[in-house]
Short mmCIF file of C-alpha atoms in Angstrom, two decimals:
data_model
loop_
_atom_site.label_atom_id
_atom_site.label_comp_id
_atom_site.label_asym_id
_atom_site.label_seq_id
_atom_site.Cartn_x
_atom_site.Cartn_y
_atom_site.Cartn_z
CA MET A 30 -52.61 41.32 4.00
CA GLU A 31 -55.63 43.54 4.63
CA SER A 32 -57.74 40.51 5.50
CA ALA A 33 -55.16 39.25 7.99
CA LEU A 34 -55.11 42.62 9.70
CA SER A 35 -58.90 42.87 9.74
CA ASP A 36 -59.05 39.42 11.34
CA ASN A 37 -56.89 40.75 14.16
CA PRO A 38 -58.34 44.18 15.02
CA GLY A 39 -56.42 44.37 18.29
CA TYR A 40 -53.10 44.03 16.50
CA SER A 41 -54.12 46.39 13.76
CA SER A 42 -55.00 49.05 16.32
CA ILE A 43 -51.40 49.29 17.55
CA LEU A 44 -50.05 50.13 14.09
CA TYR A 45 -49.35 53.71 13.13
CA PRO A 46 -50.76 54.93 9.79
CA TYR A 47 -47.35 54.77 8.05
CA GLN A 48 -46.97 51.14 9.14
CA HIS A 49 -50.46 50.35 7.89
CA ARG A 50 -49.74 51.99 4.52
CA TYR A 51 -46.66 49.87 4.09
CA LEU A 52 -48.32 46.61 5.13
CA THR A 53 -51.36 47.00 2.92
CA ASP A 54 -49.24 47.68 -0.18
CA ASN A 55 -49.21 44.25 -1.85
CA SER A 56 -46.96 45.18 -4.77
CA ARG A 57 -44.75 42.35 -5.94
CA PHE A 58 -41.62 44.52 -5.67
CA LYS A 59 -41.58 46.95 -2.73
CA ALA A 60 -38.80 49.06 -1.20
CA ALA A 61 -38.82 51.27 1.88
CA ALA A 62 -36.50 53.64 3.73
CA PHE A 63 -37.45 53.94 7.40
CA CYS A 64 -36.01 56.42 9.88
CA ARG A 65 -34.11 55.05 12.83
CA GLN A 66 -36.27 53.70 15.63
CA GLY A 67 -39.34 54.03 13.46
CA GLY A 68 -40.42 50.40 13.89
CA LYS A 69 -38.77 49.09 10.73
CA THR A 70 -38.09 45.55 11.99
CA PHE A 71 -41.48 45.33 13.68
CA THR A 72 -43.31 46.41 10.53
CA THR A 73 -41.40 44.47 7.89
CA THR A 74 -41.26 41.15 9.73
CA LEU A 75 -44.98 41.48 10.46
CA GLU A 76 -45.64 41.36 6.71
CA CYS A 77 -43.81 38.02 6.45
CA VAL A 78 -45.79 36.58 9.37
CA LEU A 79 -49.16 37.81 8.07
CA ASP A 80 -48.40 36.40 4.62
CA CYS A 81 -47.65 32.99 6.11
CA MET A 82 -50.76 33.11 8.29
CA GLU A 83 -52.96 33.84 5.26
CA ALA A 84 -51.39 30.94 3.38
CA GLU A 85 -51.87 28.56 6.30
CA ALA A 86 -55.52 29.56 6.60
CA ALA A 87 -56.02 28.91 2.86
CA GLY A 88 -54.23 25.57 2.91
CA ARG A 89 -51.22 26.91 0.98
CA VAL A 90 -47.54 26.96 1.78
CA CYS A 91 -45.71 30.29 1.97
CA LYS A 92 -41.95 30.64 2.39
CA TRP A 93 -39.91 33.75 3.22
CA THR A 94 -36.19 34.30 3.66
CA ILE A 95 -34.98 37.44 5.39
CA PHE A 96 -31.41 38.32 4.43
CA SER A 97 -29.75 40.52 7.05
CA ILE A 98 -26.51 42.44 7.14
CA SER A 99 -24.97 40.11 9.75
CA ARG A 100 -25.64 36.97 11.79
CA ASP A 101 -26.56 39.05 14.84
CA ARG A 102 -29.01 41.15 12.85
CA ALA A 103 -30.54 37.96 11.44
CA LYS A 104 -31.08 36.65 14.95
CA ASP A 105 -32.57 39.99 16.03
CA ALA A 106 -35.02 39.90 13.11
CA MET A 107 -36.08 36.43 14.17
CA ASP A 108 -36.33 37.06 17.93
CA ASP A 109 -37.59 40.66 17.98
CA GLY A 110 -39.72 40.40 14.87
CA VAL A 111 -40.89 37.05 13.54
CA LYS A 112 -41.25 35.12 16.82
CA LEU A 113 -42.67 38.15 18.60
CA HIS A 114 -45.53 38.36 16.10
CA LEU A 115 -46.19 34.62 16.01
CA LYS A 116 -46.48 34.53 19.79
CA ALA A 117 -48.78 37.56 19.76
CA PHE A 118 -51.08 35.76 17.31
CA ALA A 119 -50.82 32.56 19.40
CA MET A 120 -49.55 30.66 16.38
CA ALA A 121 -47.94 27.27 16.90
CA PHE A 122 -44.47 27.03 15.39
CA GLU A 123 -41.31 25.00 15.54
CA GLU A 124 -38.10 26.91 16.18
CA LEU A 125 -34.82 25.79 14.56
CA GLU A 126 -31.24 27.03 14.57
CA ILE A 127 -29.39 25.37 11.72
CA PRO A 128 -25.59 25.56 11.42
CA ALA A 129 -24.51 25.70 7.78
CA PRO A 130 -20.77 24.89 7.70
CA ASP A 131 -20.61 25.02 3.90
CA ILE A 132 -21.54 28.71 3.94
CA GLU A 133 -20.09 29.45 7.40
CA GLU A 134 -23.36 30.89 8.64
CA THR A 135 -26.27 30.02 10.92
CA VAL A 136 -29.82 29.87 9.61
CA TYR A 137 -32.56 30.86 12.08
CA GLU A 138 -35.90 29.32 11.09
CA VAL A 139 -39.49 28.93 12.25
CA ARG A 140 -41.86 26.35 10.74
CA LEU A 141 -45.63 26.50 10.90
CA PRO A 142 -47.90 23.41 11.05
CA GLY A 143 -49.06 23.69 7.43
CA GLY A 144 -45.53 23.75 6.01
CA SER A 145 -45.00 27.50 5.75
CA ARG A 146 -41.71 28.81 7.11
CA ILE A 147 -39.62 31.94 7.64
CA ARG A 148 -35.82 31.94 7.64
CA CYS A 149 -33.36 34.63 8.74
CA VAL A 150 -29.74 34.48 7.63
CA ALA A 151 -26.84 36.82 6.95
CA ALA A 152 -26.64 37.86 3.30
CA THR A 153 -23.60 36.56 1.43
CA GLU A 154 -23.10 35.54 -2.17
CA ASN A 155 -23.39 31.91 -1.02
CA THR A 156 -26.49 32.20 1.20
CA CYS A 157 -28.32 34.06 -1.57
CA ARG A 158 -28.35 31.15 -4.00
CA GLY A 159 -30.15 27.85 -4.45
CA ILE A 160 -33.67 28.78 -3.33
CA SER A 161 -36.87 30.14 -4.91
CA GLU A 162 -39.20 31.97 -2.51
CA ASN A 163 -40.24 35.36 -1.15
CA VAL A 164 -37.31 37.54 -0.06
CA MET A 165 -36.76 40.45 2.26
CA LEU A 166 -33.43 42.31 2.23
CA ASP A 167 -32.98 43.95 5.65
CA GLU A 168 -30.61 46.98 5.89
CA TYR A 169 -29.63 46.41 2.29
CA GLY A 170 -28.12 49.89 1.96
CA ARG A 171 -25.51 48.94 4.57
CA MET A 172 -24.47 45.67 2.97
CA PRO A 173 -21.02 45.52 1.39
CA ASN A 174 -20.91 44.40 -2.24
CA SER A 175 -24.54 45.41 -2.70
CA TYR A 176 -24.45 44.90 -6.49
CA LYS A 177 -23.06 41.37 -6.19
CA ILE A 178 -25.67 40.55 -3.54
CA TRP A 179 -28.36 41.91 -5.85
CA ALA A 180 -27.18 39.76 -8.77
CA ALA A 181 -27.34 36.69 -6.52
CA ILE A 182 -30.70 37.49 -4.89
CA PHE A 183 -32.93 38.80 -7.66
CA PRO A 184 -33.18 35.44 -9.51
CA ILE A 185 -34.64 33.95 -6.30
CA VAL A 186 -37.93 35.77 -6.99
CA SER A 187 -37.99 35.12 -10.74
CA ARG A 188 -41.06 32.89 -10.53
CA SER A 189 -44.31 34.81 -11.00
CA GLY A 190 -46.06 35.67 -7.75
CA LEU A 191 -43.00 35.74 -5.53
CA LYS A 192 -42.40 38.96 -3.61
CA LEU A 193 -39.27 41.02 -2.98
CA ARG A 194 -38.93 43.50 -0.13
CA VAL A 195 -35.92 45.83 0.13
CA ILE A 196 -35.65 47.69 3.45
CA SER A 197 -32.93 49.98 4.78
CA THR A 198 -31.72 53.30 6.02
CA PHE A 199 -29.56 55.22 3.57
CA ASN A 200 -25.80 54.97 3.34
CA GLY A 201 -24.70 57.77 1.05
CA LEU A 202 -25.40 58.46 -2.60
CA THR A 203 -24.10 55.19 -4.01
CA GLY A 204 -25.03 51.52 -3.90
CA LYS A 205 -27.93 49.52 -5.23
CA PHE A 206 -30.37 50.61 -2.52
CA TYR A 207 -29.92 54.26 -3.49
CA ASP A 208 -30.52 53.25 -7.11
CA ILE A 209 -33.71 51.37 -6.19
CA MET A 210 -35.10 54.29 -4.20
CA PHE A 211 -34.30 57.11 -6.62
CA SER A 212 -33.64 55.99 -10.17
CA PRO A 213 -36.46 56.57 -12.70
CA ALA A 214 -35.94 53.07 -14.11
CA MET A 215 -36.57 51.44 -10.72
CA ALA A 216 -39.68 53.59 -10.23
CA LYS A 217 -41.30 51.58 -13.02
CA VAL A 218 -40.71 48.34 -11.11
CA PHE A 219 -40.78 49.11 -7.38
CA SER A 220 -43.40 50.57 -5.10
CA ARG A 221 -41.34 52.88 -2.88
CA HIS A 222 -42.01 54.12 0.65
CA ILE A 223 -40.03 56.74 2.61
CA VAL A 224 -40.86 57.21 6.29
CA ASP A 225 -38.87 60.04 7.86
CA ILE A 226 -39.08 61.02 11.51
CA VAL A 227 -41.45 63.93 10.78
CA THR A 228 -43.89 61.64 8.96
CA ALA A 229 -43.69 59.06 11.74
CA VAL A 230 -44.27 61.61 14.51
CA ASN A 231 -47.15 63.21 12.60
CA ASP A 232 -48.66 59.73 12.38
CA GLY A 233 -48.42 59.32 16.15
CA LEU A 234 -44.95 57.90 16.90
CA PRO A 235 -44.03 59.30 20.34
CA ARG A 236 -40.66 60.95 19.71
CA ASN A 237 -39.33 64.43 20.55
CA ILE A 238 -37.80 65.58 17.26
CA GLU A 239 -35.97 68.64 18.62
CA GLU A 240 -34.52 66.65 21.50
CA LEU A 241 -33.28 63.92 19.17
CA LYS A 242 -31.77 66.45 16.75
CA ALA A 243 -30.01 68.37 19.52
CA GLY A 244 -28.75 65.17 21.13
CA LEU A 245 -27.35 63.79 17.88
CA ASN A 246 -25.70 67.13 17.02
CA ASP A 247 -24.63 65.93 13.58
CA PRO A 248 -26.48 67.45 10.60
CA ASP A 249 -25.32 64.78 8.15
CA ALA A 250 -26.35 61.94 10.43
CA TRP A 251 -29.67 63.66 11.12
CA GLU A 252 -30.45 64.04 7.43
CA GLN A 253 -29.60 60.45 6.63
CA GLU A 254 -30.66 58.50 9.74
CA TYR A 255 -33.81 60.43 10.65
CA MET A 256 -34.89 62.45 7.61
CA CYS A 257 -34.17 59.63 5.12
CA ARG A 258 -32.15 61.91 2.86
CA PRO A 259 -28.96 60.22 1.66
CA VAL A 260 -25.79 62.19 2.30
CA ASP A 261 -22.40 61.23 0.96
CA ALA A 262 -20.30 62.21 3.97
CA ALA A 263 -17.43 60.23 2.50
CA THR A 264 -16.78 63.05 0.02
CA ALA A 265 -16.95 65.86 2.58
CA TRP A 266 -13.56 67.54 2.73
CA LEU A 267 -14.04 68.46 6.40
CA THR A 268 -16.19 66.17 8.53
CA TYR A 269 -18.38 67.55 11.29
CA GLU A 270 -16.33 65.55 13.76
CA LEU A 271 -13.18 67.36 12.64
CA ILE A 272 -14.91 70.75 12.61
CA ASN A 273 -16.34 70.22 16.10
CA ALA A 274 -12.91 69.28 17.44
CA CYS A 275 -11.57 72.72 16.45
CA GLU A 276 -14.32 74.77 18.09
CA ASP A 277 -13.64 77.06 21.03
CA PRO A 278 -16.29 79.26 22.70
CA THR A 279 -13.65 81.96 23.32
CA ALA A 280 -12.76 82.22 19.61
CA GLY A 281 -14.15 85.10 17.55
CA ILE A 282 -14.11 87.62 20.42
CA PRO A 283 -12.03 90.69 19.47
CA SER A 284 -11.52 91.78 23.08
CA ARG A 285 -9.43 88.63 23.70
CA TYR A 286 -6.76 89.78 21.26
CA ARG A 287 -3.31 89.49 22.88
CA GLY A 288 -1.39 91.70 20.49
CA GLY A 289 0.32 88.86 18.65
CA TYR A 290 0.96 88.23 14.98
CA CYS A 291 -2.24 87.96 12.92
CA TYR A 292 -3.16 86.49 9.54
CA LEU A 293 -6.10 87.59 7.42
CA GLY A 294 -7.98 85.70 4.70
CA VAL A 295 -10.41 87.56 2.41
CA ASP A 296 -12.79 86.02 -0.14
CA PHE A 297 -14.50 88.73 -2.18
CA GLY A 298 -18.12 88.81 -3.27
CA ARG A 299 -20.32 91.61 -4.49
CA VAL A 300 -23.79 90.60 -5.64
CA ARG A 301 -24.35 86.84 -5.42
CA ASN A 302 -21.86 85.84 -2.70
CA LEU A 303 -20.58 87.16 0.61
CA THR A 304 -17.34 89.00 1.14
CA THR A 305 -15.78 87.18 4.07
CA MET A 306 -12.83 88.45 6.15
CA TYR A 307 -11.44 85.99 8.70
CA LEU A 308 -8.62 87.15 10.96
CA TYR A 309 -6.60 84.78 13.17
CA GLU A 310 -4.04 85.45 15.86
CA ASP A 311 -1.12 83.09 16.35
CA VAL A 312 -1.34 82.04 20.01
CA GLU A 313 1.48 79.63 20.82
CA SER A 314 1.39 78.11 17.32
CA VAL A 315 -2.40 77.80 17.32
CA LEU A 316 -4.42 80.07 15.01
CA LYS A 317 -7.29 81.51 16.99
CA LEU A 318 -10.05 83.45 15.26
CA ARG A 319 -10.28 87.00 16.55
CA GLU A 320 -12.67 88.59 14.07
CA ARG A 321 -14.83 87.55 11.17
CA ARG A 322 -16.71 89.98 9.01
CA GLU A 323 -19.30 88.78 6.52
CA LEU A 324 -20.56 91.47 4.16
CA GLU A 325 -23.53 90.98 1.86
CA ARG A 326 -24.03 93.22 -1.20
CA GLU A 327 -21.82 95.97 0.23
CA ARG A 328 -20.21 98.60 -2.00
CA TRP A 329 -16.47 98.28 -2.63
CA GLN A 330 -15.75 101.37 -0.55
CA VAL A 331 -17.50 99.82 2.46
CA GLN A 332 -15.49 96.64 2.01
CA LYS A 333 -12.26 98.63 1.78
CA ASP A 334 -13.17 100.49 4.96
CA HIS A 335 -13.54 97.16 6.77
CA MET A 336 -10.13 95.99 5.55
CA THR A 337 -8.55 99.28 6.60
CA GLU A 338 -10.00 98.98 10.10
CA LEU A 339 -8.68 95.42 10.45
CA PHE A 340 -5.18 96.42 9.34
CA GLU A 341 -5.21 99.39 11.73
CA SER A 342 -6.59 97.35 14.63
CA TYR A 343 -4.46 94.21 14.47
CA ASN A 344 -0.83 93.28 14.01
CA ILE A 345 -1.41 91.69 10.59
CA VAL A 346 1.78 90.05 9.39
CA ARG A 347 0.35 88.74 6.17
CA SER A 348 -2.96 88.41 4.37
CA ALA A 349 -4.09 86.30 1.44
CA MET A 350 -6.92 87.63 -0.73
CA ASP A 351 -8.90 86.15 -3.60
CA ALA A 352 -7.88 88.07 -6.71
CA THR A 353 -10.03 86.03 -9.08
CA GLY A 354 -12.46 88.00 -11.26
CA MET A 355 -13.92 90.94 -9.37
CA GLY A 356 -11.39 90.51 -6.58
CA SER A 357 -8.52 91.82 -8.70
CA GLU A 358 -9.34 95.50 -8.10
CA PRO A 359 -9.71 95.44 -4.28
CA VAL A 360 -6.61 93.22 -3.97
CA GLU A 361 -4.55 95.65 -6.06
CA TRP A 362 -5.85 98.49 -3.88
CA ALA A 363 -4.92 96.57 -0.70
CA GLN A 364 -1.42 95.87 -1.97
CA GLU A 365 -0.86 99.55 -2.71
CA LYS A 366 -2.26 100.64 0.65
CA PHE A 367 -0.82 97.99 2.99
CA GLY A 368 2.21 96.78 1.08
CA LEU A 369 3.09 93.80 -1.12
CA HIS A 370 4.80 92.15 1.83
CA ARG A 371 1.50 91.99 3.68
CA VAL A 372 -1.03 91.31 0.92
CA GLU A 373 -0.74 88.25 -1.29
CA ALA A 374 -2.98 87.96 -4.35
CA VAL A 375 -4.39 84.45 -4.82
CA TRP A 376 -6.04 83.26 -8.03
CA PHE A 377 -8.58 80.50 -7.45
CA THR A 378 -7.43 77.88 -9.93
CA ALA A 379 -8.40 74.27 -9.25
CA SER A 380 -4.88 73.47 -8.04
CA ALA A 381 -4.75 76.58 -5.84
CA LYS A 382 -8.08 75.69 -4.24
CA LEU A 383 -6.89 72.15 -3.53
CA ASP A 384 -3.70 73.49 -1.97
CA ILE A 385 -5.61 75.99 0.20
CA GLY A 386 -8.13 73.34 1.26
CA THR A 387 -5.35 70.89 2.07
CA ARG A 388 -3.54 73.40 4.26
CA LEU A 389 -6.77 74.13 6.15
CA LYS A 390 -7.53 70.43 6.61
CA GLU A 391 -4.03 69.67 7.89
CA LYS A 392 -4.29 72.57 10.34
CA MET A 393 -7.57 71.19 11.66
CA GLU A 394 -6.25 67.64 11.86
CA ASP A 395 -3.34 68.96 13.93
CA ARG A 396 -5.88 70.82 16.12
CA ALA A 397 -3.88 73.97 15.43
CA ILE A 398 -6.83 76.24 14.65
CA ARG A 399 -9.76 77.45 16.76
CA ASN A 400 -13.12 78.66 15.45
CA PRO A 401 -16.24 79.78 17.32
CA ARG A 402 -19.28 77.58 17.72
CA CYS A 403 -21.43 78.82 14.87
CA GLN A 404 -23.75 76.64 12.79
CA LEU A 405 -23.45 78.80 9.67
CA LEU A 406 -19.66 78.52 9.77
CA LYS A 407 -19.84 74.82 10.58
CA ASP A 408 -22.16 74.06 7.64
CA ASP A 409 -20.09 76.22 5.30
CA LEU A 410 -16.87 74.41 6.21
CA HIS A 411 -18.63 71.08 5.72
CA SER A 412 -20.19 72.02 2.39
CA VAL A 413 -16.97 71.60 0.40
CA ARG A 414 -16.71 68.26 -1.37
CA ARG A 415 -13.83 66.43 -2.98
CA VAL A 416 -14.61 65.18 -6.48
CA VAL A 417 -12.46 63.46 -9.06
CA GLY A 418 -12.74 64.64 -12.65
CA PRO A 419 -12.51 62.53 -15.82
CA THR A 420 -8.71 62.97 -15.86
CA GLY A 421 -8.43 61.53 -12.35
CA ILE A 422 -7.34 64.83 -10.79
CA PRO A 423 -9.17 65.71 -7.55
CA ARG A 424 -10.71 69.13 -7.00
CA LEU A 425 -12.78 70.86 -4.34
CA VAL A 426 -16.31 72.04 -5.11
CA ALA A 427 -19.18 73.44 -3.10
CA PRO A 428 -22.85 74.26 -3.73
CA THR A 429 -24.27 77.74 -3.19
CA THR A 430 -26.29 77.80 0.03
CA GLY A 431 -28.19 81.03 0.56
CA VAL A 432 -25.72 83.80 -0.26
CA SER A 433 -22.65 81.71 0.52
CA HIS A 434 -20.63 79.62 -1.90
CA ALA A 435 -18.33 78.20 0.79
CA ASP A 436 -17.13 81.80 1.24
CA ARG A 437 -16.39 81.23 4.94
CA PHE A 438 -14.41 78.08 4.08
CA TRP A 439 -12.23 79.98 1.61
CA ALA A 440 -11.63 82.91 3.97
CA CYS A 441 -10.46 80.46 6.66
CA GLY A 442 -8.31 78.62 4.14
CA LEU A 443 -6.75 81.82 2.83
CA ALA A 444 -5.85 82.92 6.36
CA VAL A 445 -4.21 79.55 7.02
CA ALA A 446 -2.34 79.81 3.71
CA ALA A 447 -1.11 83.28 4.71
CA ALA A 448 0.14 81.92 8.03
CA ALA A 449 1.92 79.06 6.26
CA GLN A 450 4.32 81.39 4.46
CA GLY A 451 6.76 81.42 7.34
CA GLU A 452 7.55 82.98 10.70
CA GLY A 453 6.87 86.57 11.61
CA PRO A 454 8.81 89.03 9.46
CA ASP A 455 11.60 91.41 10.28
CA LEU A 456 9.53 94.46 11.22
CA SER A 457 12.17 96.86 9.93
CA LYS A 458 11.47 95.68 6.38
CA ILE A 459 7.72 96.19 6.49
CA ARG A 460 6.42 99.39 4.92
CA THR A 461 3.49 100.82 6.86
CA THR A 462 1.08 103.49 5.68
CA SER A 463 1.68 107.17 6.38
CA HIS A 464 -1.48 107.23 8.49
CA LEU A 465 -0.10 104.60 10.82
CA GLU A 466 3.33 106.21 10.99
CA LYS A 467 1.70 109.34 12.35
CA SER A 468 -0.20 107.47 15.02
CA ASN A 469 1.59 106.93 18.31
CA SER A 470 -1.34 105.92 20.49
CA ASN A 471 -2.11 102.33 21.55
CA LEU A 472 0.72 100.82 19.48
CA PHE A 473 1.29 97.09 19.78
CA LEU A 474 4.57 96.20 21.35
CA PRO A 475 4.67 92.41 20.93
CA ASP A 476 8.45 92.25 20.83
CA GLY A 477 9.44 95.61 22.27
CA ARG A 478 10.27 97.23 18.94
CA GLY A 479 6.99 98.76 17.84
CA GLY A 480 3.85 97.84 16.02
CA TRP A 481 1.40 98.54 13.28
CA GLY A 482 -1.63 100.31 14.61
CA ARG A 483 -4.28 100.91 17.16
CA ALA A 484 -5.93 98.20 19.18
CA HIS A 485 -9.51 97.60 18.09
CA LYS A 486 -11.79 97.64 21.12
CA GLY A 487 -15.33 96.34 21.28
CA ASP A 488 -17.25 93.55 19.62
CA LYS A 489 -18.99 95.54 16.88
CA TYR A 490 -18.05 93.17 14.09
CA ARG A 491 -18.15 89.80 15.79
CA GLY A 492 -20.62 88.55 13.19
CA TYR A 493 -22.92 86.58 15.51
#
């Protein structure tokens, strides 16, 4: 391969260093993950062409088959890759398009004067049998039934000296391509290349990384398509698309409070995690965030002061608070101070978490909740994953990111769970604190009968 490139210095000069590194790696088994628009088809088909050119010059015959994810992709590999290079090298070739009714596919083929050839065809269990030659799997990570395709293809290169190339972007944390790129066992067999957008740009590829990232506006897609880091979005409990659909730039602004019924969710933390307090107002059956307070390593008294201010500032009908572990004491305090009717203790069992997460997801699917545009909140909501244990029972889990362990997710979910308990209560049955009973200024009058405290003015605790 190096000799073919050195014989064509003009062509070699247009290659970026990462393309050159890939092409000059002559390992028998080679796999590569390329970022989108990083020249994957150009680079990988060039290897097939250079290999055939070397063989022709030496009086040998070289044969390659490129298996693509679809018929259209096979044709693209032939037109935009193989034939493009052959024409650039001024190589004579015969072009064929061969219908194959027995496998219901079309084979695109070029033949060189010395007998070498390159074929492109869609990968199926039928097309991957009956030959023995060099193979390239194009976008293998996106192929359905990747393990069955692998079982059919690998024997094609059994004969010593034949090469296998496996090329793709990632498609989650499963499938044979993921196994090839990351398993220790495959590291003993395959030479592996990963070309992310940062590597490509550092090597000279003219792309504006920040512009692409902002335009895509999808962290999962960015990680997988451009940074070559597989992400299993299929297990995300809340997709970014769903989260984005429930964003509202006017959410999270206390001054927009209308005096309606409010619901508060509190997830307690003390040392390792945040204490998160998310308060929503019911605005025509849509829960709209009015305040969110995120406290890191604050003393219990400070946290209690925040809760007191929220209860005094908003018409809180009901709250749901995490009483698991260290949360038991502040929840008991809140129940004594604000009343059992208004404070519900929630223990985070696996079933309770699934129920809370399900209520939040349903609310978002109904577009009946509004959150501010905030990347920290967005990533926290997206961090929760659905996993199935050995007994087959699903549960929700989340990694710790920074100081958060999906604490914002659980505060949102607890607020939604509090709102799901029913309509607004009969105010005459709600016991308020003596402090509030003495206060007559700035009372809410949502229904003409009275209210529960003073209106909180200002944006001191917006959390942005």
